[in-house]
Short mmCIF file of C-alpha atoms in Angstrom, two decimals:
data_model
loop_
_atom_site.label_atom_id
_atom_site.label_comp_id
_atom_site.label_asym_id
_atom_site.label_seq_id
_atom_site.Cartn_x
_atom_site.Cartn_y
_atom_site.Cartn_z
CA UNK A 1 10.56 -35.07 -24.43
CA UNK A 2 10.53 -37.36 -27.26
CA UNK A 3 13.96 -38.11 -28.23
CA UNK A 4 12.94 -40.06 -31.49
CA UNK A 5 10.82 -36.96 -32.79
CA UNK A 6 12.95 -34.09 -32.05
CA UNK A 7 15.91 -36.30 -34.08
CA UNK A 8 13.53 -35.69 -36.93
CA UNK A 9 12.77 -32.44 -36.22
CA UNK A 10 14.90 -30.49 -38.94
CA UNK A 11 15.20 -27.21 -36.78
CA UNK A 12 15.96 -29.44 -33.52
CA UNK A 13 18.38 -29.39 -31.49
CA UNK A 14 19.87 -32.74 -33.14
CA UNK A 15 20.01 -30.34 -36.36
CA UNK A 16 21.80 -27.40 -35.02
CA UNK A 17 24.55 -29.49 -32.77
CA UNK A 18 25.64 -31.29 -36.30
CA UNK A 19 25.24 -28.12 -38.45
CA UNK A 20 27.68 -26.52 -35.62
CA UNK A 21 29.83 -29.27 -36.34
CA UNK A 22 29.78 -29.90 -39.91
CA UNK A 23 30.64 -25.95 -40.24
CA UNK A 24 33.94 -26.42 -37.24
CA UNK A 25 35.31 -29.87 -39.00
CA UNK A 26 34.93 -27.78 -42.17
CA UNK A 27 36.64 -24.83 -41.14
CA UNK A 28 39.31 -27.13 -39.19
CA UNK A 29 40.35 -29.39 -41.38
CA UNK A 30 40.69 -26.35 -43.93
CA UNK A 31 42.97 -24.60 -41.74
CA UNK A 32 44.90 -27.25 -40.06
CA UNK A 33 44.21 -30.69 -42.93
CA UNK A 34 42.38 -33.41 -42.07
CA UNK A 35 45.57 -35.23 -40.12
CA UNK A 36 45.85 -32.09 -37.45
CA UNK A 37 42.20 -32.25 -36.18
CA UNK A 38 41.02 -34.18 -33.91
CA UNK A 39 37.18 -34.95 -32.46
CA UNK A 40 37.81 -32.99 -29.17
CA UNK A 41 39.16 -29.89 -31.65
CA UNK A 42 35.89 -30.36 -33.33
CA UNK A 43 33.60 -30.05 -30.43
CA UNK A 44 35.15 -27.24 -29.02
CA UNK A 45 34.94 -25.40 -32.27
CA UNK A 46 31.55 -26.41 -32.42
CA UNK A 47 30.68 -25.42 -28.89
CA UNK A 48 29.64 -29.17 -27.60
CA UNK A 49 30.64 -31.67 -25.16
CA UNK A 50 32.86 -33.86 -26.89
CA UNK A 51 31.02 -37.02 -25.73
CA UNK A 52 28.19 -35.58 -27.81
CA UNK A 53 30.55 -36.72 -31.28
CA UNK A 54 31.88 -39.57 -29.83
CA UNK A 55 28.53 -40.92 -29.47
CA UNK A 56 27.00 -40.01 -33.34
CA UNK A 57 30.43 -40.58 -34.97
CA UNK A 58 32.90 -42.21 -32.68
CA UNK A 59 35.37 -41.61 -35.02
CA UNK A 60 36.99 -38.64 -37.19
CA UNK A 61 36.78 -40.16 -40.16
CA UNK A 62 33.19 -41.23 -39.67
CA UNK A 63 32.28 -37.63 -39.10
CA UNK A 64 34.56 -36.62 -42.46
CA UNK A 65 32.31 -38.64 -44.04
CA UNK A 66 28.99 -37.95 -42.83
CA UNK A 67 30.09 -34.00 -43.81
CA UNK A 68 30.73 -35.55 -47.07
CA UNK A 69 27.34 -36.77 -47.82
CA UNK A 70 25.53 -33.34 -46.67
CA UNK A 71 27.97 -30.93 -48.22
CA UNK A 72 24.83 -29.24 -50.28
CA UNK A 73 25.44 -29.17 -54.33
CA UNK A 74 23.61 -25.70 -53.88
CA UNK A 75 26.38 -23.64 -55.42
CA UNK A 76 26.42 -26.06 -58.45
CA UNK A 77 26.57 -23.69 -61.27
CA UNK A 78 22.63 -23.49 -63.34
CA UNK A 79 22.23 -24.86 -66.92
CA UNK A 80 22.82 -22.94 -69.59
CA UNK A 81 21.62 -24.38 -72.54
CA UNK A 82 24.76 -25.29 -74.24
CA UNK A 83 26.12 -29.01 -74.02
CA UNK A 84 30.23 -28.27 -73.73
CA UNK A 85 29.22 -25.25 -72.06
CA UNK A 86 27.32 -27.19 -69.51
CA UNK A 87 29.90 -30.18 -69.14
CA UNK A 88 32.85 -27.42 -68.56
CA UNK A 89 30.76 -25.77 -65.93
CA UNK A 90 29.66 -28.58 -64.28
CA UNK A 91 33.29 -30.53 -64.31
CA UNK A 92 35.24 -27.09 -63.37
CA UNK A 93 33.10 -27.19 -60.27
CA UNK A 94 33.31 -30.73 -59.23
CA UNK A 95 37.03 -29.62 -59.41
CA UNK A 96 37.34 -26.64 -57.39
CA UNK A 97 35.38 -28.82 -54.37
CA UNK A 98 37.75 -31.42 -54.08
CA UNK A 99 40.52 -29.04 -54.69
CA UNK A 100 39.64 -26.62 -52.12
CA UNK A 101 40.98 -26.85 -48.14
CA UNK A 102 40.32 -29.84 -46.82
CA UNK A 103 37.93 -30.89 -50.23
CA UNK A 104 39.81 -34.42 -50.63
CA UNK A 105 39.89 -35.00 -47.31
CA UNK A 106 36.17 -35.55 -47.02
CA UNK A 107 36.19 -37.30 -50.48
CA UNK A 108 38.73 -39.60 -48.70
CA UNK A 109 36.65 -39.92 -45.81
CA UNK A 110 33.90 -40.69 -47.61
CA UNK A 111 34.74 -43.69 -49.73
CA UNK A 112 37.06 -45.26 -47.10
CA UNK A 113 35.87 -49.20 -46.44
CA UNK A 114 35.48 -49.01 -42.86
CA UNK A 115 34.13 -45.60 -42.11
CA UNK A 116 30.79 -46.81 -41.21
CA UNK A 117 28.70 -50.78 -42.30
CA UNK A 118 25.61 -48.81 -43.07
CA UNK A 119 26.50 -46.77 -46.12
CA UNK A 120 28.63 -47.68 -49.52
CA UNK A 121 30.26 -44.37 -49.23
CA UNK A 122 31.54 -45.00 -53.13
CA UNK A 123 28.02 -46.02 -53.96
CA UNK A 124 26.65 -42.73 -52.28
CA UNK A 125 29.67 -40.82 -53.62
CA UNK A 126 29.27 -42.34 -57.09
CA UNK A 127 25.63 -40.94 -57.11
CA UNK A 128 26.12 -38.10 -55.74
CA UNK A 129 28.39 -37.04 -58.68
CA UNK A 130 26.27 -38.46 -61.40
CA UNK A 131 23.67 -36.44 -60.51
CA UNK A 132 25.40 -33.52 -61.08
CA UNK A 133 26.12 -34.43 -64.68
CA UNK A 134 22.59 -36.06 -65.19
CA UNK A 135 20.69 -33.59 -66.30
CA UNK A 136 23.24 -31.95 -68.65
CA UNK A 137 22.80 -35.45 -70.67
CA UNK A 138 19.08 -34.95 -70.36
CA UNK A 139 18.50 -31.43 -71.46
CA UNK A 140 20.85 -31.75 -74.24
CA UNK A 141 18.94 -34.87 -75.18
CA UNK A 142 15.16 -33.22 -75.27
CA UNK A 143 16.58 -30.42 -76.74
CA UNK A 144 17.78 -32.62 -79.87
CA UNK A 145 21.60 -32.13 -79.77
CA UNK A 146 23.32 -33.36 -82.91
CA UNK A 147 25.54 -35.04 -82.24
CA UNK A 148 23.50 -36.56 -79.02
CA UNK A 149 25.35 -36.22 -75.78
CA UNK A 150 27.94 -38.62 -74.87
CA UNK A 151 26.57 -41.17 -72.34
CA UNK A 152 26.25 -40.69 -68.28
CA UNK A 153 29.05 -43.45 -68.34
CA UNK A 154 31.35 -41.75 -70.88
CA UNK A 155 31.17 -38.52 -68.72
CA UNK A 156 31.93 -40.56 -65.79
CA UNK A 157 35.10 -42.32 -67.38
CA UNK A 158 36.29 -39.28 -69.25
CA UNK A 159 35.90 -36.48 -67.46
CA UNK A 160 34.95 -37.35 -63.57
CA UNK A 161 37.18 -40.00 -63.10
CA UNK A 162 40.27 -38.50 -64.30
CA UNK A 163 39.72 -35.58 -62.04
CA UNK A 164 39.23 -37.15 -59.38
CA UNK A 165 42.21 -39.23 -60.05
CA UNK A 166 44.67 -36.43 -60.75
CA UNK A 167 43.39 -34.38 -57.65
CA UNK A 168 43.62 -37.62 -55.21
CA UNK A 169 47.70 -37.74 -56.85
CA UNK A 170 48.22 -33.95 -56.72
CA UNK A 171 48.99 -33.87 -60.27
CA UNK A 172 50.42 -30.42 -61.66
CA UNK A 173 48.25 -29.15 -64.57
CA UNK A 174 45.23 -29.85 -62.98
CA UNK A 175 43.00 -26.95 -63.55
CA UNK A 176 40.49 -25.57 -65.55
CA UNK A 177 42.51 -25.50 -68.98
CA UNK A 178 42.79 -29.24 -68.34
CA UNK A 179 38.88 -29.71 -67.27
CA UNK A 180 38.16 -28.02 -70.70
CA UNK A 181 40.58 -29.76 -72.51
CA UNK A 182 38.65 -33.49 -71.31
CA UNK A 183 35.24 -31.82 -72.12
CA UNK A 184 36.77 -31.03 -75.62
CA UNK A 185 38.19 -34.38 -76.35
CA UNK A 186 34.96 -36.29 -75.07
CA UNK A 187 32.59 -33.96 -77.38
CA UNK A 188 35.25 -34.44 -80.64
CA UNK A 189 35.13 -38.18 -80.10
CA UNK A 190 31.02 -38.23 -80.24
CA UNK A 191 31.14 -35.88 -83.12
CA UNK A 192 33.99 -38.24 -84.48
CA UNK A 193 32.42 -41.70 -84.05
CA UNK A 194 29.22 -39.77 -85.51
CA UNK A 195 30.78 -38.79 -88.53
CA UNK A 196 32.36 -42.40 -89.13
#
């Protein structure tokens, strides 16, 4: 058998063995945090040798990241046609994911330097994210908002990076009131600097 094609193969084998163990370091490091789990934890969970993760991740923080990267934005909530509306949504999200179990664990994971010389886990991460808020900025823009949406990079600095900063600290407050409160500010200041 052709090892190199059924790799590619999305319903392979290769697939299912790191589905299995995306879904056990999930559920692990939810139930026990990321500093009681361990790769041989992981592939019994998952139902594989453990050789098999030593040899794709080798370590535990290289597989926290690689979950990191895959973890699907399907559940990101839809559009809805409204600018703050849409930033709230989208930020209130981006919040309960890393605040769930284990969610800033894998963020940690993720952006670490030496998880792994082949990705910039902060560039990837970094992405990732702005994706997310991309096409809020977008549709508000064809749509003709006035006052036009703040910038990607305002929603980055305002919003994004001060969640991810308070969650990282385990700041108290940090919850939806205070994910609508930054959406607020950042659409007063555009209407502000619009009206000066």
């Amino acid at each position: 058998m052709n090892t190199e094609a059924s790799t590619r193969r999305p319903g392979g084998r290769n697939a299912r063995v790191r589905a299995a163990v995306h879904s056990a370091a999930v559920a692990l490091v939810s139930e026990r945090g990321a500093d009681q789990v361990t790769l041989p934890a992981v592939a019994e969970r998952a139902g594989v040798n453990p050789s098999t993760l030593y040899r794709r991740w080798g370590t535990l923080a290289a597989l926290l990241a690689d979950v990191a990267q895959h973890r699907s934005d399907a559940s990101a909530p839809p559009l809805v046609g409204d600018l703050r509306t849409d930033l709230e949504n989208q930020a209130v999200w981006t919040l309960a994911e890393l605040s769930r179990p284990g969610g800033i664990a894998f963020f940690r994971a993720e952006v670490a330097p030496d998880v792994d010389e082949r990705h910039d886990g902060l560039r990837e991460c970094l992405h990732r994210v702005s994706e997310r808020f991309r096409p809020v900025l977008d549709t508000a823009r064809e749509r003709g908002d006035a006052p036009p949406p703040p910038s990607l990079d305002q929603v980055l600095d305002r919003i994004v990076a001060p969640l991810y900063f308070r969650v990282v600290f385990s700041i108290p407050g940090t919850d939806e009131a205070y994910v609508r409160e930054l959406v607020a500010g950042l659409i007063g200041s555009s209407r502000l600097s619009l009206d000066l």
